[in-house]
mmCIF file of C-alpha atoms in Angstrom:
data_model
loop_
_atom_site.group_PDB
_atom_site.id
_atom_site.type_symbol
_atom_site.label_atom_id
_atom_site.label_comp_id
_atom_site.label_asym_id
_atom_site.label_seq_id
_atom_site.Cartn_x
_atom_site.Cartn_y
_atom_site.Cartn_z
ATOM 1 C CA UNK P 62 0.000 0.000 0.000
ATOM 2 C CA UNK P 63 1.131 3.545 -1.191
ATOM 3 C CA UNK P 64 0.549 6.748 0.644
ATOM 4 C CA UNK P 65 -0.637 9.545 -1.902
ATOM 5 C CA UNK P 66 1.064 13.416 -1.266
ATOM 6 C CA UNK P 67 -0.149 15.995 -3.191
ATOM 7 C CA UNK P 68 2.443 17.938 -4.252
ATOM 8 C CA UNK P 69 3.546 21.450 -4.640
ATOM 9 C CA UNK P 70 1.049 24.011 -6.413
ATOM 10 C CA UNK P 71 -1.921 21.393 -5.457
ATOM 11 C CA UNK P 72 -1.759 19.164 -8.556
ATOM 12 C CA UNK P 73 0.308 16.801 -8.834
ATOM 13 C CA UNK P 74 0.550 13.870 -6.723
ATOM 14 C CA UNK P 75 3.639 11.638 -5.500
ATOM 15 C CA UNK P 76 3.288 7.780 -3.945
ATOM 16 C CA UNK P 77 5.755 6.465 -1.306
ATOM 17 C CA UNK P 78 5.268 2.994 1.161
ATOM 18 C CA UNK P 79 3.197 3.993 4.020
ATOM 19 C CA UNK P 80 6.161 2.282 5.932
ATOM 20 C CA UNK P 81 8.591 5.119 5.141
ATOM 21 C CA UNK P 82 8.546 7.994 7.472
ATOM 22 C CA UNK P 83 8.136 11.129 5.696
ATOM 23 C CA UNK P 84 8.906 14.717 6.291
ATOM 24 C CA UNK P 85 6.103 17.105 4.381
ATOM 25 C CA UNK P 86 4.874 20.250 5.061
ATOM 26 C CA UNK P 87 1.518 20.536 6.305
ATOM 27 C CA UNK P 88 -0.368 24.296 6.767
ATOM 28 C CA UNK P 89 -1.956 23.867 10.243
ATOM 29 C CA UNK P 90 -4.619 26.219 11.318
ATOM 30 C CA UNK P 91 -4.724 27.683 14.379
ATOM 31 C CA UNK P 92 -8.824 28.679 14.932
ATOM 32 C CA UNK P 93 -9.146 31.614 16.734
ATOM 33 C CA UNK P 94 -11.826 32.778 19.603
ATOM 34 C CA UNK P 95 -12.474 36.115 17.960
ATOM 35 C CA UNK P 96 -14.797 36.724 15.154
ATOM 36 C CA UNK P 97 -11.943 39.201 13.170
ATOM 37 C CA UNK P 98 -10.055 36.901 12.492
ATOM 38 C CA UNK P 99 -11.382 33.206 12.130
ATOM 39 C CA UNK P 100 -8.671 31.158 11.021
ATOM 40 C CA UNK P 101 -4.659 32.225 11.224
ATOM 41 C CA UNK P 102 -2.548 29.285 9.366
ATOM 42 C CA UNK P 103 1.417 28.898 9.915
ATOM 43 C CA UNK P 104 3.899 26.465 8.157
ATOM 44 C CA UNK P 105 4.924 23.621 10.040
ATOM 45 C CA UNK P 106 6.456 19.985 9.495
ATOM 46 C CA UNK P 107 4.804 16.920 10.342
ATOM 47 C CA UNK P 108 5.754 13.138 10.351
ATOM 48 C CA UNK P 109 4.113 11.447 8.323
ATOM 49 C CA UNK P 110 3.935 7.568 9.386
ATOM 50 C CA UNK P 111 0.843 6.910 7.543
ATOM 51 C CA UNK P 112 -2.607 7.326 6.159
ATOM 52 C CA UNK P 113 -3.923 7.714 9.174
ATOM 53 C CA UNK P 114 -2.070 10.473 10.281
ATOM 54 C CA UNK P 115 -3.230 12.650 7.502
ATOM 55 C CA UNK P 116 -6.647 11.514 8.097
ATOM 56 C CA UNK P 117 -6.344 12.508 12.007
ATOM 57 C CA UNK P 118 -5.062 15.915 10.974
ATOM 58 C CA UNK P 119 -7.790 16.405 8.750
ATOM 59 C CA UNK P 120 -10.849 15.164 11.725
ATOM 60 C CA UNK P 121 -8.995 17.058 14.356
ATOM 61 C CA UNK P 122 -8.912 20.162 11.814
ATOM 62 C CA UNK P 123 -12.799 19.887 10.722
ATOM 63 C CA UNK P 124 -13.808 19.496 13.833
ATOM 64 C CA UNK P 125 -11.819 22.142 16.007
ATOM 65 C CA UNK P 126 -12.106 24.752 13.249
ATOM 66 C CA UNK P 127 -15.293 24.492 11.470
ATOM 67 C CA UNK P 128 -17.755 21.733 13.366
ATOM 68 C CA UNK P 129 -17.371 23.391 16.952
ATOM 69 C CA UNK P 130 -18.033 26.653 15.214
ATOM 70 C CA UNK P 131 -21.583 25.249 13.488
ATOM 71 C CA UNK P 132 -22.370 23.526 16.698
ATOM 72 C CA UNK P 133 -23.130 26.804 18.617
ATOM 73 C CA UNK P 134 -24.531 28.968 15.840
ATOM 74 C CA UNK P 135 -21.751 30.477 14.108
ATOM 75 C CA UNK P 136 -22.393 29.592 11.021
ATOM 76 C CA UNK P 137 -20.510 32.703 9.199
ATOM 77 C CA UNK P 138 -17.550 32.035 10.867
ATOM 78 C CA UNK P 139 -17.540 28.031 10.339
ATOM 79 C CA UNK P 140 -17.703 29.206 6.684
ATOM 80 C CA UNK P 141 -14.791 31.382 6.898
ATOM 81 C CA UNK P 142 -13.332 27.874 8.428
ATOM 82 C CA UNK P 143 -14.554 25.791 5.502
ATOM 83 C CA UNK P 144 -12.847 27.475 2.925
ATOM 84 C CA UNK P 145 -9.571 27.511 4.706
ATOM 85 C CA UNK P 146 -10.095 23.889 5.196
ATOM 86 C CA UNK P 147 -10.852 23.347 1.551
ATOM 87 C CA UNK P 148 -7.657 25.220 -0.043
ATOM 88 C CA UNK P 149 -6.114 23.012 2.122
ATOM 89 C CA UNK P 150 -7.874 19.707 1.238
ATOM 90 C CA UNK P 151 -9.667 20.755 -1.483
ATOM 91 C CA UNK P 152 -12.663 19.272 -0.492
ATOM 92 C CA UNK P 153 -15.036 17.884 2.470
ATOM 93 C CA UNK P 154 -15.536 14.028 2.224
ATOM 94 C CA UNK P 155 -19.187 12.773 2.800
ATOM 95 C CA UNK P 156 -18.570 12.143 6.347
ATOM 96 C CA UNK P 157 -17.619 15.964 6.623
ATOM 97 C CA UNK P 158 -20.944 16.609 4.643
ATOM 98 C CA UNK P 159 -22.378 14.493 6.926
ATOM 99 C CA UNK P 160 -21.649 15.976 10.181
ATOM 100 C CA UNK P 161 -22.767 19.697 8.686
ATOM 101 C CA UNK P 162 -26.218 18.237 8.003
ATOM 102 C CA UNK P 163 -26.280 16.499 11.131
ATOM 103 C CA UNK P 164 -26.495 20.316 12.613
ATOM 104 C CA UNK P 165 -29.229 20.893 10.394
ATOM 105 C CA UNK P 166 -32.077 19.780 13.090
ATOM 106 C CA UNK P 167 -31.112 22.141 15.294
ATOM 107 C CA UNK P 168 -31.772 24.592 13.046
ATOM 108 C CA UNK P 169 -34.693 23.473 11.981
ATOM 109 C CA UNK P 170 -35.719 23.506 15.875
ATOM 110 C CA UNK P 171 -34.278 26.702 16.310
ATOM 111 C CA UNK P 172 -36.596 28.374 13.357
ATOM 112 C CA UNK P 173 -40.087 27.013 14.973
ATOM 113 C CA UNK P 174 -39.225 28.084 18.411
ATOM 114 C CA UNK P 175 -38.005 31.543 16.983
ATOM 115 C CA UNK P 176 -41.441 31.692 14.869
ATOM 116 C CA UNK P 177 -43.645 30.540 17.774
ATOM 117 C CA UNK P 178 -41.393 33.559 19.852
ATOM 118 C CA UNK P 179 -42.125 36.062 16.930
ATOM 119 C CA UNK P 180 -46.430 34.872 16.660
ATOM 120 C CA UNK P 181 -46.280 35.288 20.791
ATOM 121 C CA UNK P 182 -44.895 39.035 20.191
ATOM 122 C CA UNK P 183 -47.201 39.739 17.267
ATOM 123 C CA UNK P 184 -50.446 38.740 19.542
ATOM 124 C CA UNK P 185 -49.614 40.531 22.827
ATOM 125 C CA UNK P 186 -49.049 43.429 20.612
ATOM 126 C CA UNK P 187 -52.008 42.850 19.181
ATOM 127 C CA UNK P 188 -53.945 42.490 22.294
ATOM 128 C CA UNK P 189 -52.299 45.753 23.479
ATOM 129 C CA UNK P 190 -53.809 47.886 20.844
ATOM 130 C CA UNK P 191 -57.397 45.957 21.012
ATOM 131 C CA UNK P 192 -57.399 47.536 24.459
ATOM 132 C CA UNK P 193 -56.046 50.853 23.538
ATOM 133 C CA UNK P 194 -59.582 50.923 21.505
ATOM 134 C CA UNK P 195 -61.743 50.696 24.805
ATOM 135 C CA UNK P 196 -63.321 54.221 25.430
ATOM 136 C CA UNK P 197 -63.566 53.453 29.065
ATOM 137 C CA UNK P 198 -60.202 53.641 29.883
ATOM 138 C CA UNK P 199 -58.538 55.878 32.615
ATOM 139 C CA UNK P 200 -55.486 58.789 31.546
ATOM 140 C CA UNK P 201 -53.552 56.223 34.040
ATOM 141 C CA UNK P 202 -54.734 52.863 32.049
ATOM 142 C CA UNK P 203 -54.126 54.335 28.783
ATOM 143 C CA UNK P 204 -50.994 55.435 30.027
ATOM 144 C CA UNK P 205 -49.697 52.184 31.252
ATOM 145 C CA UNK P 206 -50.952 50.270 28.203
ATOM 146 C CA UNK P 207 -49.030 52.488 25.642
ATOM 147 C CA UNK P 208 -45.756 52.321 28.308
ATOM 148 C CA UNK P 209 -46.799 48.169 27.430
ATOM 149 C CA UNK P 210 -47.221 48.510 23.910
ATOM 150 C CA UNK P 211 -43.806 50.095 23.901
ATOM 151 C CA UNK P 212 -42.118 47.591 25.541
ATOM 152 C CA UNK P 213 -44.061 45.045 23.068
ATOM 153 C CA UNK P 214 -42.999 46.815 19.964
ATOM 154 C CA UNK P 215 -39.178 46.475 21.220
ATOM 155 C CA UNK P 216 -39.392 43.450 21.828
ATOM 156 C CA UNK P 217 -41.656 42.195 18.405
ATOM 157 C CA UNK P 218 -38.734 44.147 16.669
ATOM 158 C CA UNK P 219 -36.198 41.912 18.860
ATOM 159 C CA UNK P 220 -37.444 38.526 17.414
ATOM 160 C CA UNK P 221 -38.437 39.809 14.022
ATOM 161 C CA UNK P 222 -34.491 40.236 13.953
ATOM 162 C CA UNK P 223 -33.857 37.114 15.701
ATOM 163 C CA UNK P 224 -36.205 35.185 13.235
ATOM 164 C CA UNK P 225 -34.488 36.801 10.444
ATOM 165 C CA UNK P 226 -31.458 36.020 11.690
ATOM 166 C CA UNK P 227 -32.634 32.201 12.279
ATOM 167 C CA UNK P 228 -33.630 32.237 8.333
ATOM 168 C CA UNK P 229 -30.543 33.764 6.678
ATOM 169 C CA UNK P 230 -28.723 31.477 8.934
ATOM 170 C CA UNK P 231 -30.721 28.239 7.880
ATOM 171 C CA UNK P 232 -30.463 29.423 4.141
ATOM 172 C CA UNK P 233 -26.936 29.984 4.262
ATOM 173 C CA UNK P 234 -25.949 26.418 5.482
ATOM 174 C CA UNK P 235 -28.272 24.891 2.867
ATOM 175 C CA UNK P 236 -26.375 26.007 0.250
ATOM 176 C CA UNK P 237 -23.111 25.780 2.214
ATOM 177 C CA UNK P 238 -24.168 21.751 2.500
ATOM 178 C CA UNK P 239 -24.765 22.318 -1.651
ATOM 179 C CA UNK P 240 -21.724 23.904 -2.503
ATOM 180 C CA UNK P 241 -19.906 21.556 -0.653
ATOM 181 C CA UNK P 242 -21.897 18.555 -1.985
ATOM 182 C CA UNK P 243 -20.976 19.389 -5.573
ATOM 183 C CA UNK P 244 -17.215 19.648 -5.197
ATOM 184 C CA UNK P 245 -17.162 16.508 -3.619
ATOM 185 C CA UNK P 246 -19.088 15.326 -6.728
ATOM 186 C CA UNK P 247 -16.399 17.302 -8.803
ATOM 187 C CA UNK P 248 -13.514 15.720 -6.952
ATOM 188 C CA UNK P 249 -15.079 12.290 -6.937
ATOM 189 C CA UNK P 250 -15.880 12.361 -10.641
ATOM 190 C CA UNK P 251 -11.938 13.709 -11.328
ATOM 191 C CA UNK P 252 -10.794 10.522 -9.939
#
């Protein structure tokens, strides 16, 4: 069994016995807490013993750098990730595929509690103004009910933000999970 390297410039590819240590560079990111800048990279060397090694790079990599960062939400960032990940393996394997769909019902969760959230905002608005209408109301009612409506509007605002938010977010890793799928079809067909 052969171990394949790809070689300088990305195209070509080299073979050596996986029982031959090897000494190739490998550009290792280094994922970053803050939002500015999501992924730094720096050269390094790595012994390569095996397969395996590459392939334990490559997990630990996907999932430090652009899994944990889908995980909790940050879907913009885990992008930024992705494509950092891809110039450096070109593309995600259906495992990798995998695991960003797998975050996919949590979305889907998150979007019909966000909606129920945004209907529950609408209606006690609503409500609010229904009572505004009632001629019988004291200067110190109507007062506090348009202090509540207030508070209501600022907060409808809130989760017609959030819902938005929810949306662009769900949207965005659909066709993350589509881009994705078709250059694994690319690479797949290429070989």
């Amino acid at each position: 069994m052969k171990l394949q390297i790809l070689g300088e410039g990305g195209n070509n590819y080299s073979e050596s016995p996986l029982h031959q240590t090897l000494r190739i560079p490998v550009r290792i990111p280094v994922c970053l807490k803050t939002q500015s800048s999501a992924l730094a990279t720096r050269e390094s060397f790595k012994l390569v013993n095996s397969k395996e090694d590459i392939d334990l790079e490559r997990n630990s990599m996907f999932n430090s750098c652009c899994l944990s960062h889908l995980l909790i939400g940050q879907f913009r960032l885990a992008s930024e990730n992705l494509s950092a990940f891809t110039d450096i393996y070109k593309y995600l394997n259906q495992i990798e595929i995998a695991q960003i769909s797998d975050a996919r019902p949590d979305f889907e969760e998150t979007m019909q509690e966000s909606l129920r959230n945004l209907a529950e905002a609408y209606q006690l608005s609503e409500i609010t103004q229904l009572e505004l209408l009632n001629p019988d109301l004291t200067a110190n009612e109507r007062q506090e009910l348009n202090e509540r409506l207030q508070t209501e509007t600022t907060n409808l605002i809130s989760r017609q933000e959030v819902f938005s938010k929810v949306v662009d977010d769900g949207s965005f890793m659909t066709a993350l999970l589509q881009h994705h799928q078709k250059l694994l079809d690319k690479q797949q067909t290429n070989a």
